[in-house]
Short mmCIF file of C-alpha atoms in Angstrom, two decimals:
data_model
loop_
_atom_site.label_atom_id
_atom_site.label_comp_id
_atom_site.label_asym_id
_atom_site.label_seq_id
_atom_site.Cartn_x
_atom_site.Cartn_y
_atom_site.Cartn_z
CA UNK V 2 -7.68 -103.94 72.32
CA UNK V 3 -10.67 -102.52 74.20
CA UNK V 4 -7.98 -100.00 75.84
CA UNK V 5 -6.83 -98.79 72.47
CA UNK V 6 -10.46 -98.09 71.11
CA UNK V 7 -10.93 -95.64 74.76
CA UNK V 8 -7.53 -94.14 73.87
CA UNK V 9 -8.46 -93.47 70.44
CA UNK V 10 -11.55 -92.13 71.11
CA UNK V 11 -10.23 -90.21 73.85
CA UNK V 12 -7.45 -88.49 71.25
CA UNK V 13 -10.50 -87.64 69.10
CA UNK V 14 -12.26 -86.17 72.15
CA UNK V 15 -9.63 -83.48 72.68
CA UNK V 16 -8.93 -82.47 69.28
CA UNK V 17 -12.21 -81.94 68.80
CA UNK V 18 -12.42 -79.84 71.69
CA UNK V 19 -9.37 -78.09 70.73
CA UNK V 20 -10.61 -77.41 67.36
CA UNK V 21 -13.79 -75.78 68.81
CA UNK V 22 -11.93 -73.81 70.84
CA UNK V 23 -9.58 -72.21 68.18
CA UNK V 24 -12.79 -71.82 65.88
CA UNK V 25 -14.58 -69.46 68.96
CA UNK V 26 -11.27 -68.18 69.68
CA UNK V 27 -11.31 -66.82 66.05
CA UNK V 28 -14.75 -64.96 66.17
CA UNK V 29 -14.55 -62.90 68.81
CA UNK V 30 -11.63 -61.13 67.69
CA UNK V 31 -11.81 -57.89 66.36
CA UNK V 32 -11.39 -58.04 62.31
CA UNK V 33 -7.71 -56.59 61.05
CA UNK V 34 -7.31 -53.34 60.82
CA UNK V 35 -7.78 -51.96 57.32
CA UNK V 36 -4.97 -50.93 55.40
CA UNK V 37 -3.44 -48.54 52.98
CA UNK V 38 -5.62 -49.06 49.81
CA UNK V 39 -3.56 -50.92 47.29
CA UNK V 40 -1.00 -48.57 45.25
CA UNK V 41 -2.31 -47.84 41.41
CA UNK V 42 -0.80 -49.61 39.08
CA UNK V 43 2.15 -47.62 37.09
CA UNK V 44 0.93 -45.75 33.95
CA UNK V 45 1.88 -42.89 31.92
CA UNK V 46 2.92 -40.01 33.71
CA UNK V 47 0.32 -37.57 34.48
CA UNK V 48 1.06 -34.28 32.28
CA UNK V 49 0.77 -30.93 34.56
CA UNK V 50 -2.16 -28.21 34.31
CA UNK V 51 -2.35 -26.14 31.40
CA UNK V 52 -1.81 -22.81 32.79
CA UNK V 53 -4.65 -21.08 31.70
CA UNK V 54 -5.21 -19.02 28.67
CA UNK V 55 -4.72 -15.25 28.48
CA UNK V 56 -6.55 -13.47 26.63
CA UNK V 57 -4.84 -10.73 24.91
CA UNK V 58 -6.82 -7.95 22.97
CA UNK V 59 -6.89 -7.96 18.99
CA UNK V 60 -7.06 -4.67 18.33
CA UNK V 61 -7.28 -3.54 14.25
CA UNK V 62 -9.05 -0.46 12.74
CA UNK V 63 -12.34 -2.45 12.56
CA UNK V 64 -12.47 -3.25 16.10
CA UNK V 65 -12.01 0.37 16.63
CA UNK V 66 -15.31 1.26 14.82
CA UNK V 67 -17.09 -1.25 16.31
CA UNK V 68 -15.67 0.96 19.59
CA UNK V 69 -17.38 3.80 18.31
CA UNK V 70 -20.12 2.34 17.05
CA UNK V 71 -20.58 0.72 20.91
CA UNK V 72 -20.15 4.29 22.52
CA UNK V 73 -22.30 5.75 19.89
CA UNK V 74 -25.29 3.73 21.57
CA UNK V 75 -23.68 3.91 25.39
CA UNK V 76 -24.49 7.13 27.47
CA UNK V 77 -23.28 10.52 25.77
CA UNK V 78 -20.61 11.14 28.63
CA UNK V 79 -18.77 8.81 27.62
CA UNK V 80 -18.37 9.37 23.99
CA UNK V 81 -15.78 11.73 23.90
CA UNK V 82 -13.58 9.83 25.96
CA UNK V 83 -14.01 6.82 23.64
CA UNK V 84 -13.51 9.41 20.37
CA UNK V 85 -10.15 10.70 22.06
CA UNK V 86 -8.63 6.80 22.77
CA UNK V 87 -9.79 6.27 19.15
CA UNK V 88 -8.06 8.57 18.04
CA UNK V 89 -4.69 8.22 20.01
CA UNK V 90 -4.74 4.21 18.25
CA UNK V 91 -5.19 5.66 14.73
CA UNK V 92 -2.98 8.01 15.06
CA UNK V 93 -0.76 5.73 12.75
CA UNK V 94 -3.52 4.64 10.37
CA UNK V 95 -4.74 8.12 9.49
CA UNK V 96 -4.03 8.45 6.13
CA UNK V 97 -5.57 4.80 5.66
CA UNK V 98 -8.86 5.40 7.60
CA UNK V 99 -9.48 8.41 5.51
CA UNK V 100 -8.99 6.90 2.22
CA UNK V 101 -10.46 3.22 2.82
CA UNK V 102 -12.34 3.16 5.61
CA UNK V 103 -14.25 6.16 6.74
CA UNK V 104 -15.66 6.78 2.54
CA UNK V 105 -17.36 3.05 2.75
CA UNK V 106 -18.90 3.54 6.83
CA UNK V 107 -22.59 3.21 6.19
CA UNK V 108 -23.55 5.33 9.54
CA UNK V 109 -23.11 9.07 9.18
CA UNK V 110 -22.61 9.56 13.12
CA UNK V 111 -19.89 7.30 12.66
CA UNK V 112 -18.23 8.11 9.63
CA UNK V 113 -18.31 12.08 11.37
CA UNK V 114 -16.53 10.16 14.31
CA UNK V 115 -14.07 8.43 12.27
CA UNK V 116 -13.44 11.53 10.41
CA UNK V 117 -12.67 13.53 13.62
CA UNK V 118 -10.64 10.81 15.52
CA UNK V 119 -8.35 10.16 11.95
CA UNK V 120 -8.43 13.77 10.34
CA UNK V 121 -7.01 15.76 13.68
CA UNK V 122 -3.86 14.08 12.55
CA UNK V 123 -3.42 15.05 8.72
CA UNK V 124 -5.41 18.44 9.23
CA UNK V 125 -4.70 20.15 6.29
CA UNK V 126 -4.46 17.07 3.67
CA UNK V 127 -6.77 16.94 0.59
CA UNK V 128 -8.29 13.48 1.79
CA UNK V 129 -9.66 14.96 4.70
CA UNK V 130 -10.88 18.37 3.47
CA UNK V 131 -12.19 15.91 0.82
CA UNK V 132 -14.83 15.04 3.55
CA UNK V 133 -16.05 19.03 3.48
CA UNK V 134 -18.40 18.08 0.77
CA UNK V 135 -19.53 14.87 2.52
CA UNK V 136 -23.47 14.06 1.49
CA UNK V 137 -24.02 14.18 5.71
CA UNK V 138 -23.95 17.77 7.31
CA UNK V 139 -22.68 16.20 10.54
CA UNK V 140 -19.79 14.48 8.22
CA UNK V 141 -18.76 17.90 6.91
CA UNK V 142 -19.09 19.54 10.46
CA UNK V 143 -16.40 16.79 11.54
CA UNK V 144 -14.28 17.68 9.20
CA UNK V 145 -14.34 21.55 9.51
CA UNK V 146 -13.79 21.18 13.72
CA UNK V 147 -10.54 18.39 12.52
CA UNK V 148 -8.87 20.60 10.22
CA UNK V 149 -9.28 23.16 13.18
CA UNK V 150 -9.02 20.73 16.49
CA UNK V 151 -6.15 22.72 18.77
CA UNK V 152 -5.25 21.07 22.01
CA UNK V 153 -6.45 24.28 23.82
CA UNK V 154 -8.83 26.02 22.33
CA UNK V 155 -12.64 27.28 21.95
CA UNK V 156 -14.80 23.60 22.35
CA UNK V 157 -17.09 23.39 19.42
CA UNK V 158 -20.44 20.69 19.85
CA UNK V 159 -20.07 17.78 17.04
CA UNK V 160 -22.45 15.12 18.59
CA UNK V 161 -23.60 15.37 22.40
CA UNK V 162 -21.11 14.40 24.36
CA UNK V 163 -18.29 15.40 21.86
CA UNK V 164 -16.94 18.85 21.95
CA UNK V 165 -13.87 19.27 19.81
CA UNK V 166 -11.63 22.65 21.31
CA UNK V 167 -10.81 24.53 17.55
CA UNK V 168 -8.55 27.72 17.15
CA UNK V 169 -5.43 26.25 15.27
CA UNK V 170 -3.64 28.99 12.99
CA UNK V 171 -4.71 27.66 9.97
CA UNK V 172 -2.33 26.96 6.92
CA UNK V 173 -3.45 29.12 3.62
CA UNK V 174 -4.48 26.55 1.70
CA UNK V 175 -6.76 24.90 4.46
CA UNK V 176 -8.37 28.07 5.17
CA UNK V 177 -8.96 28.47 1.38
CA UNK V 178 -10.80 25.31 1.17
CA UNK V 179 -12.78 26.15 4.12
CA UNK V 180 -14.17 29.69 3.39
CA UNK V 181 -14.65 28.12 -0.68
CA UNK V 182 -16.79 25.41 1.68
CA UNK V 183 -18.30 28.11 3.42
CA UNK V 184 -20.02 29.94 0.37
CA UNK V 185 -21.64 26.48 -0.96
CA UNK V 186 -22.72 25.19 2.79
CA UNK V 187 -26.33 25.45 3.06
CA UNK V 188 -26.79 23.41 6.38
CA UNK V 189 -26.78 25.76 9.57
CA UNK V 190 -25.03 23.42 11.53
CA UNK V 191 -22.13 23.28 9.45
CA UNK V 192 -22.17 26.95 8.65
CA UNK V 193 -21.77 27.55 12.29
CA UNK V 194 -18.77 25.54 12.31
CA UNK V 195 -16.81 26.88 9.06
CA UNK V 196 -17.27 30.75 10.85
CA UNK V 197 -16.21 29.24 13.99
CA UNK V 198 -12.97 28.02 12.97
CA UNK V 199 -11.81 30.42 10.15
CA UNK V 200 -12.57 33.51 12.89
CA UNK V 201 -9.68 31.12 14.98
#
């Protein structure tokens, strides 16, 4: 009996030992390796970029007089430039600018501007030699050097920065209106013009 106790305890003993060995054994290894983090769960698919936006210019006969108005304030070499592209984009929209849009322009630089850039392409129509008795000299100058406006020819000053060459043969009944314009114009300026463009 007393041999069974010993043997007992002696089992005990060594799986104790055993036990303390596997426990050590454990912490002084070197902790796992970390792995790949886990995978994201599945969701909706993930749309792609937007590609981004383009902006693409709006152009309409108001943002063309805000043009002018812009170049009007921006350094005189530049202005004719601006009053030539102007031009080129109403070239289309003549006939409209005249009747609508240039009459109702508050600023008399720019209604000359819009007169000039609109009225070199319907020179000798009654809506732009309407514009020859214009309340603004510099309005009426405009539209004396359009009627005239050659694409060689003599420049003529309108504004600084906006010399407008003149010396088209002039239809009868344009240069009619202009010498009738000439004999009621009382501003110098505009005087200047009329002789300039009915010598040709």
């Amino acid at each position: 009996m007393r041999g069974l106790v010993w043997f007992c305890l002696l089992v005990a003993g060594v799986a104790t030992g055993v036990l303390g060995v596997l426990v050590l054994k454990d912490r002084t290894q070197p902790p796992p390796e970390a792995g790949p983090p886990p995978a994201p769960a599945p969701g909706p698919p993930t749309p792609p970029p937007a590609a981004e936006a383009t902006l693409r210019a709006y152009e309409t006969t108001g943002t063309l007089v805000e043009d002018l108005r812009d170049a009007l304030a921006g350094p005189p070499e530049a202005l004719g430039a601006e009053v030539c592209r102007v031009s080129d984009r109403l070239k289309e929209r003549a006939r409209s600018v005249l009747v609508g849009v240039a009459p109702e322009e508050a600023s008399p630089k720019v209604r000359a501007l819009l007169v000039l850039a609109a009225g070199r392409h319907v020179p000798d129509e009654p809506i732009l030699l309407a514009f020859l008795r214009d309340r603004e000299a510099v309005v009426r100058r405009a539209a004396t050097l359009a009627a005239a406006q050659a694409d060689e020819g003599t420049p003529f000053p309108l504004l600084t920065g906006v010399d407008v060459p003149v010396g088209r043969a002039l239809p009868p009944a344009t240069r009619l209106a202009l010498e009738e314009r000439l004999r009621l114009e009382e501003d110098e300026g505009v005087r200047g013009a009329l002789a300039a463009v009915l010598r040709g």
